[in-house]
């Protein structure tokens, strides 16, 4: 559970920095207007929404941990590529792909935590999830703000995010639980009902 919660903490560290500072990155580095910057970030959010249900289905079919790790690898690659382009259309394409990868990560994380909880402790484990995700949302903006004060470059938000997602990848790779538990008795009952 601790490794899953630490992974959640670090991937929200990375996500929140990009979400918070993308407009400043786009206006200062890409040279676009604030309106264009906001619309460009919406490509990421829209891809997350569109990818939400497929991401849940993929996680159930192939395993949540593998799905999350695949999503993290995708985000790391796509955010690293952001550093090598100043073309707004290419940035949008990368953000759409990153949004789908983020769906693989985000949609499967809470179910992974809740799978460990017994039914009587679902509220407690939900609290753990939101404590770690909300804490990162509080910590990340001033932390990257400090990084920017030192580097004076908003493009470094993607380096910052890549490092955070890489740490999250290491943490989730160490998790041992959180997959869907197969209830053989429930399967037998459903099969019997179908026969009847």
PDB file of C-alpha atoms in Angstrom:
ATOM      1  CA  UNK A   1       0.000   0.000   0.000  1.00  0.00           C
ATOM      2  CA  UNK A   2       2.777   2.436   0.887  1.00  0.00           C
ATOM      3  CA  UNK A   3       4.472   2.019  -2.506  1.00  0.00           C
ATOM      4  CA  UNK A   4       1.154   2.607  -4.287  1.00  0.00           C
ATOM      5  CA  UNK A   5       0.487   5.734  -2.218  1.00  0.00           C
ATOM      6  CA  UNK A   6       4.010   7.058  -2.841  1.00  0.00           C
ATOM      7  CA  UNK A   7       3.548   6.448  -6.564  1.00  0.00           C
ATOM      8  CA  UNK A   8       0.269   8.395  -6.434  1.00  0.00           C
ATOM      9  CA  UNK A   9       2.024  11.215  -4.587  1.00  0.00           C
ATOM     10  CA  UNK A  10       4.810  11.503  -7.155  1.00  0.00           C
ATOM     11  CA  UNK A  11       2.698  11.231 -10.285  1.00  0.00           C
ATOM     12  CA  UNK A  12       0.416  13.970  -8.987  1.00  0.00           C
ATOM     13  CA  UNK A  13       3.554  16.023  -8.215  1.00  0.00           C
ATOM     14  CA  UNK A  14       4.417  15.802 -11.923  1.00  0.00           C
ATOM     15  CA  UNK A  15       0.882  16.263 -13.215  1.00  0.00           C
ATOM     16  CA  UNK A  16       0.079  19.250 -11.009  1.00  0.00           C
ATOM     17  CA  UNK A  17       3.198  21.159 -12.052  1.00  0.00           C
ATOM     18  CA  UNK A  18       2.336  20.823 -15.741  1.00  0.00           C
ATOM     19  CA  UNK A  19      -1.308  21.711 -15.113  1.00  0.00           C
ATOM     20  CA  UNK A  20      -0.359  24.772 -13.040  1.00  0.00           C
ATOM     21  CA  UNK A  21       2.483  26.149 -15.145  1.00  0.00           C
ATOM     22  CA  UNK A  22       1.545  25.136 -18.690  1.00  0.00           C
ATOM     23  CA  UNK A  23       0.031  28.530 -19.548  1.00  0.00           C
ATOM     24  CA  UNK A  24       3.198  30.303 -18.413  1.00  0.00           C
ATOM     25  CA  UNK A  25       5.300  27.782 -20.356  1.00  0.00           C
ATOM     26  CA  UNK A  26       3.237  28.254 -23.518  1.00  0.00           C
ATOM     27  CA  UNK A  27       3.196  32.061 -23.353  1.00  0.00           C
ATOM     28  CA  UNK A  28       6.859  32.492 -22.382  1.00  0.00           C
ATOM     29  CA  UNK A  29       8.521  29.621 -24.289  1.00  0.00           C
ATOM     30  CA  UNK A  30       6.180  28.937 -27.213  1.00  0.00           C
ATOM     31  CA  UNK A  31       5.184  32.586 -27.595  1.00  0.00           C
ATOM     32  CA  UNK A  32       1.429  32.005 -27.869  1.00  0.00           C
ATOM     33  CA  UNK A  33      -1.411  33.957 -26.267  1.00  0.00           C
ATOM     34  CA  UNK A  34      -2.960  32.979 -22.939  1.00  0.00           C
ATOM     35  CA  UNK A  35      -6.143  31.919 -24.721  1.00  0.00           C
ATOM     36  CA  UNK A  36      -4.231  29.649 -27.093  1.00  0.00           C
ATOM     37  CA  UNK A  37      -2.265  28.245 -24.173  1.00  0.00           C
ATOM     38  CA  UNK A  38      -5.434  27.416 -22.211  1.00  0.00           C
ATOM     39  CA  UNK A  39      -7.045  25.844 -25.271  1.00  0.00           C
ATOM     40  CA  UNK A  40      -3.911  23.783 -25.894  1.00  0.00           C
ATOM     41  CA  UNK A  41      -3.935  22.370 -22.355  1.00  0.00           C
ATOM     42  CA  UNK A  42      -7.577  21.409 -22.918  1.00  0.00           C
ATOM     43  CA  UNK A  43      -6.350  18.827 -25.453  1.00  0.00           C
ATOM     44  CA  UNK A  44      -4.728  16.947 -22.547  1.00  0.00           C
ATOM     45  CA  UNK A  45      -7.879  17.112 -20.407  1.00  0.00           C
ATOM     46  CA  UNK A  46     -10.152  16.070 -23.264  1.00  0.00           C
ATOM     47  CA  UNK A  47      -7.968  13.033 -24.008  1.00  0.00           C
ATOM     48  CA  UNK A  48      -8.178  12.068 -20.322  1.00  0.00           C
ATOM     49  CA  UNK A  49     -11.989  12.213 -20.417  1.00  0.00           C
ATOM     50  CA  UNK A  50     -12.245  10.273 -23.700  1.00  0.00           C
ATOM     51  CA  UNK A  51      -9.730   7.685 -22.487  1.00  0.00           C
ATOM     52  CA  UNK A  52     -11.242   7.179 -19.020  1.00  0.00           C
ATOM     53  CA  UNK A  53     -13.583   4.251 -19.755  1.00  0.00           C
ATOM     54  CA  UNK A  54     -11.177   2.423 -22.105  1.00  0.00           C
ATOM     55  CA  UNK A  55      -8.423   2.877 -19.494  1.00  0.00           C
ATOM     56  CA  UNK A  56     -10.555   1.188 -16.853  1.00  0.00           C
ATOM     57  CA  UNK A  57     -11.338  -1.695 -19.210  1.00  0.00           C
ATOM     58  CA  UNK A  58      -7.664  -2.097 -20.135  1.00  0.00           C
ATOM     59  CA  UNK A  59      -6.691  -2.112 -16.446  1.00  0.00           C
ATOM     60  CA  UNK A  60      -9.229  -4.823 -15.675  1.00  0.00           C
ATOM     61  CA  UNK A  61      -8.190  -6.974 -18.648  1.00  0.00           C
ATOM     62  CA  UNK A  62      -4.403  -6.667 -18.519  1.00  0.00           C
ATOM     63  CA  UNK A  63      -3.809  -5.770 -14.863  1.00  0.00           C
ATOM     64  CA  UNK A  64      -3.828  -2.380 -13.170  1.00  0.00           C
ATOM     65  CA  UNK A  65      -0.138  -2.335 -12.330  1.00  0.00           C
ATOM     66  CA  UNK A  66       0.946  -3.116 -15.919  1.00  0.00           C
ATOM     67  CA  UNK A  67      -1.534  -0.569 -17.263  1.00  0.00           C
ATOM     68  CA  UNK A  68      -0.301   2.146 -14.907  1.00  0.00           C
ATOM     69  CA  UNK A  69       3.351   1.377 -15.676  1.00  0.00           C
ATOM     70  CA  UNK A  70       2.639   1.519 -19.415  1.00  0.00           C
ATOM     71  CA  UNK A  71       0.906   4.868 -18.958  1.00  0.00           C
ATOM     72  CA  UNK A  72       3.828   6.236 -16.941  1.00  0.00           C
ATOM     73  CA  UNK A  73       6.344   5.168 -19.585  1.00  0.00           C
ATOM     74  CA  UNK A  74       4.209   6.895 -22.219  1.00  0.00           C
ATOM     75  CA  UNK A  75       3.958  10.132 -20.229  1.00  0.00           C
ATOM     76  CA  UNK A  76       7.709  10.143 -19.522  1.00  0.00           C
ATOM     77  CA  UNK A  77       8.506   9.783 -23.237  1.00  0.00           C
ATOM     78  CA  UNK A  78       5.894  12.300 -24.400  1.00  0.00           C
ATOM     79  CA  UNK A  79       6.774  14.949 -21.820  1.00  0.00           C
ATOM     80  CA  UNK A  80      10.476  14.510 -22.632  1.00  0.00           C
ATOM     81  CA  UNK A  81       9.654  15.098 -26.319  1.00  0.00           C
ATOM     82  CA  UNK A  82       7.937  18.395 -25.392  1.00  0.00           C
ATOM     83  CA  UNK A  83      11.400  19.786 -24.685  1.00  0.00           C
ATOM     84  CA  UNK A  84      12.406  19.382 -28.331  1.00  0.00           C
ATOM     85  CA  UNK A  85       9.581  21.215 -30.084  1.00  0.00           C
ATOM     86  CA  UNK A  86       8.290  24.774 -30.181  1.00  0.00           C
ATOM     87  CA  UNK A  87       5.586  23.951 -32.725  1.00  0.00           C
ATOM     88  CA  UNK A  88       2.183  24.474 -31.093  1.00  0.00           C
ATOM     89  CA  UNK A  89       0.487  21.816 -33.244  1.00  0.00           C
ATOM     90  CA  UNK A  90       3.111  19.227 -32.327  1.00  0.00           C
ATOM     91  CA  UNK A  91       2.715  20.194 -28.657  1.00  0.00           C
ATOM     92  CA  UNK A  92      -1.036  19.572 -28.964  1.00  0.00           C
ATOM     93  CA  UNK A  93      -0.491  16.129 -30.496  1.00  0.00           C
ATOM     94  CA  UNK A  94       1.930  15.210 -27.715  1.00  0.00           C
ATOM     95  CA  UNK A  95      -0.558  16.441 -25.104  1.00  0.00           C
ATOM     96  CA  UNK A  96      -3.391  14.370 -26.578  1.00  0.00           C
ATOM     97  CA  UNK A  97      -1.239  11.228 -26.439  1.00  0.00           C
ATOM     98  CA  UNK A  98      -0.062  12.131 -22.926  1.00  0.00           C
ATOM     99  CA  UNK A  99      -3.703  12.612 -21.875  1.00  0.00           C
ATOM    100  CA  UNK A 100      -4.522   9.056 -22.942  1.00  0.00           C
ATOM    101  CA  UNK A 101      -1.479   7.791 -21.036  1.00  0.00           C
ATOM    102  CA  UNK A 102      -2.554   9.817 -17.984  1.00  0.00           C
ATOM    103  CA  UNK A 103      -5.966   8.117 -18.163  1.00  0.00           C
ATOM    104  CA  UNK A 104      -4.229   4.717 -17.922  1.00  0.00           C
ATOM    105  CA  UNK A 105      -2.517   5.906 -14.751  1.00  0.00           C
ATOM    106  CA  UNK A 106      -5.180   8.013 -13.067  1.00  0.00           C
ATOM    107  CA  UNK A 107      -8.257   5.847 -13.665  1.00  0.00           C
ATOM    108  CA  UNK A 108      -6.622   2.692 -12.301  1.00  0.00           C
ATOM    109  CA  UNK A 109      -4.978   4.180  -9.209  1.00  0.00           C
ATOM    110  CA  UNK A 110      -7.931   4.522  -6.801  1.00  0.00           C
ATOM    111  CA  UNK A 111      -9.285   1.029  -7.619  1.00  0.00           C
ATOM    112  CA  UNK A 112      -5.807  -0.347  -6.925  1.00  0.00           C
ATOM    113  CA  UNK A 113      -5.854   1.209  -3.448  1.00  0.00           C
ATOM    114  CA  UNK A 114      -9.412   0.076  -2.728  1.00  0.00           C
ATOM    115  CA  UNK A 115      -8.668  -3.493  -3.844  1.00  0.00           C
ATOM    116  CA  UNK A 116      -6.329  -3.806  -0.846  1.00  0.00           C
ATOM    117  CA  UNK A 117      -8.974  -2.547   1.603  1.00  0.00           C
ATOM    118  CA  UNK A 118     -11.490  -4.802   3.267  1.00  0.00           C
ATOM    119  CA  UNK A 119     -15.079  -3.626   2.808  1.00  0.00           C
ATOM    120  CA  UNK A 120     -15.117  -2.173   6.335  1.00  0.00           C
ATOM    121  CA  UNK A 121     -12.070   0.013   5.588  1.00  0.00           C
ATOM    122  CA  UNK A 122     -12.923   1.424   2.159  1.00  0.00           C
ATOM    123  CA  UNK A 123     -13.511   4.893   3.644  1.00  0.00           C
ATOM    124  CA  UNK A 124     -10.120   4.858   5.380  1.00  0.00           C
ATOM    125  CA  UNK A 125      -8.273   3.754   2.251  1.00  0.00           C
ATOM    126  CA  UNK A 126     -10.096   6.338   0.143  1.00  0.00           C
ATOM    127  CA  UNK A 127      -8.855   8.883   2.690  1.00  0.00           C
ATOM    128  CA  UNK A 128      -5.275   7.626   2.220  1.00  0.00           C
ATOM    129  CA  UNK A 129      -5.614   8.073  -1.540  1.00  0.00           C
ATOM    130  CA  UNK A 130      -6.900  11.637  -1.302  1.00  0.00           C
ATOM    131  CA  UNK A 131      -4.398  12.583   1.410  1.00  0.00           C
ATOM    132  CA  UNK A 132      -1.451  11.615  -0.799  1.00  0.00           C
ATOM    133  CA  UNK A 133      -2.910  13.089  -4.009  1.00  0.00           C
ATOM    134  CA  UNK A 134      -4.016  16.347  -2.344  1.00  0.00           C
ATOM    135  CA  UNK A 135      -0.690  16.720  -0.510  1.00  0.00           C
ATOM    136  CA  UNK A 136       1.159  16.619  -3.813  1.00  0.00           C
ATOM    137  CA  UNK A 137      -1.198  19.257  -5.221  1.00  0.00           C
ATOM    138  CA  UNK A 138      -0.271  21.539  -2.314  1.00  0.00           C
ATOM    139  CA  UNK A 139       3.478  20.862  -2.462  1.00  0.00           C
ATOM    140  CA  UNK A 140       4.133  20.819  -6.210  1.00  0.00           C
ATOM    141  CA  UNK A 141       3.327  24.415  -7.329  1.00  0.00           C
ATOM    142  CA  UNK A 142       5.683  26.126  -4.855  1.00  0.00           C
ATOM    143  CA  UNK A 143       8.296  23.400  -5.385  1.00  0.00           C
ATOM    144  CA  UNK A 144       8.429  23.977  -9.133  1.00  0.00           C
ATOM    145  CA  UNK A 145       8.207  27.704  -8.444  1.00  0.00           C
ATOM    146  CA  UNK A 146      11.498  27.325  -6.586  1.00  0.00           C
ATOM    147  CA  UNK A 147      12.965  25.372  -9.510  1.00  0.00           C
ATOM    148  CA  UNK A 148      11.886  28.151 -11.874  1.00  0.00           C
ATOM    149  CA  UNK A 149      13.377  30.835  -9.633  1.00  0.00           C
ATOM    150  CA  UNK A 150      16.705  29.017  -9.946  1.00  0.00           C
ATOM    151  CA  UNK A 151      16.577  28.089 -13.657  1.00  0.00           C
ATOM    152  CA  UNK A 152      14.470  31.004 -15.020  1.00  0.00           C
ATOM    153  CA  UNK A 153      12.983  28.651 -17.645  1.00  0.00           C
ATOM    154  CA  UNK A 154       9.384  27.415 -17.681  1.00  0.00           C
ATOM    155  CA  UNK A 155      10.319  24.627 -20.104  1.00  0.00           C
ATOM    156  CA  UNK A 156      11.949  22.876 -17.163  1.00  0.00           C
ATOM    157  CA  UNK A 157       8.450  22.028 -15.923  1.00  0.00           C
ATOM    158  CA  UNK A 158       8.621  19.019 -18.244  1.00  0.00           C
ATOM    159  CA  UNK A 159      11.983  17.890 -16.843  1.00  0.00           C
ATOM    160  CA  UNK A 160      10.516  18.276 -13.350  1.00  0.00           C
ATOM    161  CA  UNK A 161       7.451  16.237 -14.372  1.00  0.00           C
ATOM    162  CA  UNK A 162       9.533  13.520 -16.043  1.00  0.00           C
ATOM    163  CA  UNK A 163      11.605  13.092 -12.862  1.00  0.00           C
ATOM    164  CA  UNK A 164       8.440  12.899 -10.737  1.00  0.00           C
ATOM    165  CA  UNK A 165       6.824  10.347 -13.063  1.00  0.00           C
ATOM    166  CA  UNK A 166      10.042   8.297 -13.131  1.00  0.00           C
ATOM    167  CA  UNK A 167      10.076   8.139  -9.306  1.00  0.00           C
ATOM    168  CA  UNK A 168       6.388   7.145  -9.410  1.00  0.00           C
ATOM    169  CA  UNK A 169       7.269   4.370 -11.881  1.00  0.00           C
ATOM    170  CA  UNK A 170       9.889   2.983  -9.489  1.00  0.00           C
ATOM    171  CA  UNK A 171       7.407   3.098  -6.600  1.00  0.00           C
ATOM    172  CA  UNK A 172       4.563   1.377  -8.457  1.00  0.00           C
ATOM    173  CA  UNK A 173       6.931  -1.291  -9.770  1.00  0.00           C
ATOM    174  CA  UNK A 174       7.509  -2.321  -6.135  1.00  0.00           C
ATOM    175  CA  UNK A 175       3.791  -2.683  -5.351  1.00  0.00           C
ATOM    176  CA  UNK A 176       2.713  -6.277  -4.731  1.00  0.00           C
ATOM    177  CA  UNK A 177      -1.060  -5.933  -4.409  1.00  0.00           C
ATOM    178  CA  UNK A 178      -3.989  -4.013  -5.849  1.00  0.00           C
ATOM    179  CA  UNK A 179      -5.038  -6.222  -8.750  1.00  0.00           C
ATOM    180  CA  UNK A 180      -8.577  -7.507  -9.207  1.00  0.00           C
ATOM    181  CA  UNK A 181      -9.154 -10.487  -6.932  1.00  0.00           C
ATOM    182  CA  UNK A 182     -10.951 -13.321  -8.652  1.00  0.00           C
ATOM    183  CA  UNK A 183     -13.770 -14.685  -6.488  1.00  0.00           C
ATOM    184  CA  UNK A 184     -14.137 -18.293  -7.649  1.00  0.00           C
ATOM    185  CA  UNK A 185     -17.198 -18.888  -5.472  1.00  0.00           C
ATOM    186  CA  UNK A 186     -18.946 -15.863  -7.020  1.00  0.00           C
ATOM    187  CA  UNK A 187     -18.081 -17.127 -10.506  1.00  0.00           C
ATOM    188  CA  UNK A 188     -19.524 -20.562  -9.684  1.00  0.00           C
ATOM    189  CA  UNK A 189     -22.731 -18.967  -8.328  1.00  0.00           C
ATOM    190  CA  UNK A 190     -23.161 -16.887 -11.485  1.00  0.00           C
ATOM    191  CA  UNK A 191     -22.548 -19.946 -13.667  1.00  0.00           C
ATOM    192  CA  UNK A 192     -25.141 -21.904 -11.692  1.00  0.00           C
ATOM    193  CA  UNK A 193     -27.674 -19.086 -12.093  1.00  0.00           C
ATOM    194  CA  UNK A 194     -27.097 -19.098 -15.848  1.00  0.00           C
ATOM    195  CA  UNK A 195     -27.632 -22.873 -15.966  1.00  0.00           C
ATOM    196  CA  UNK A 196     -30.880 -22.531 -14.024  1.00  0.00           C
TER     197      UNK A 196
END
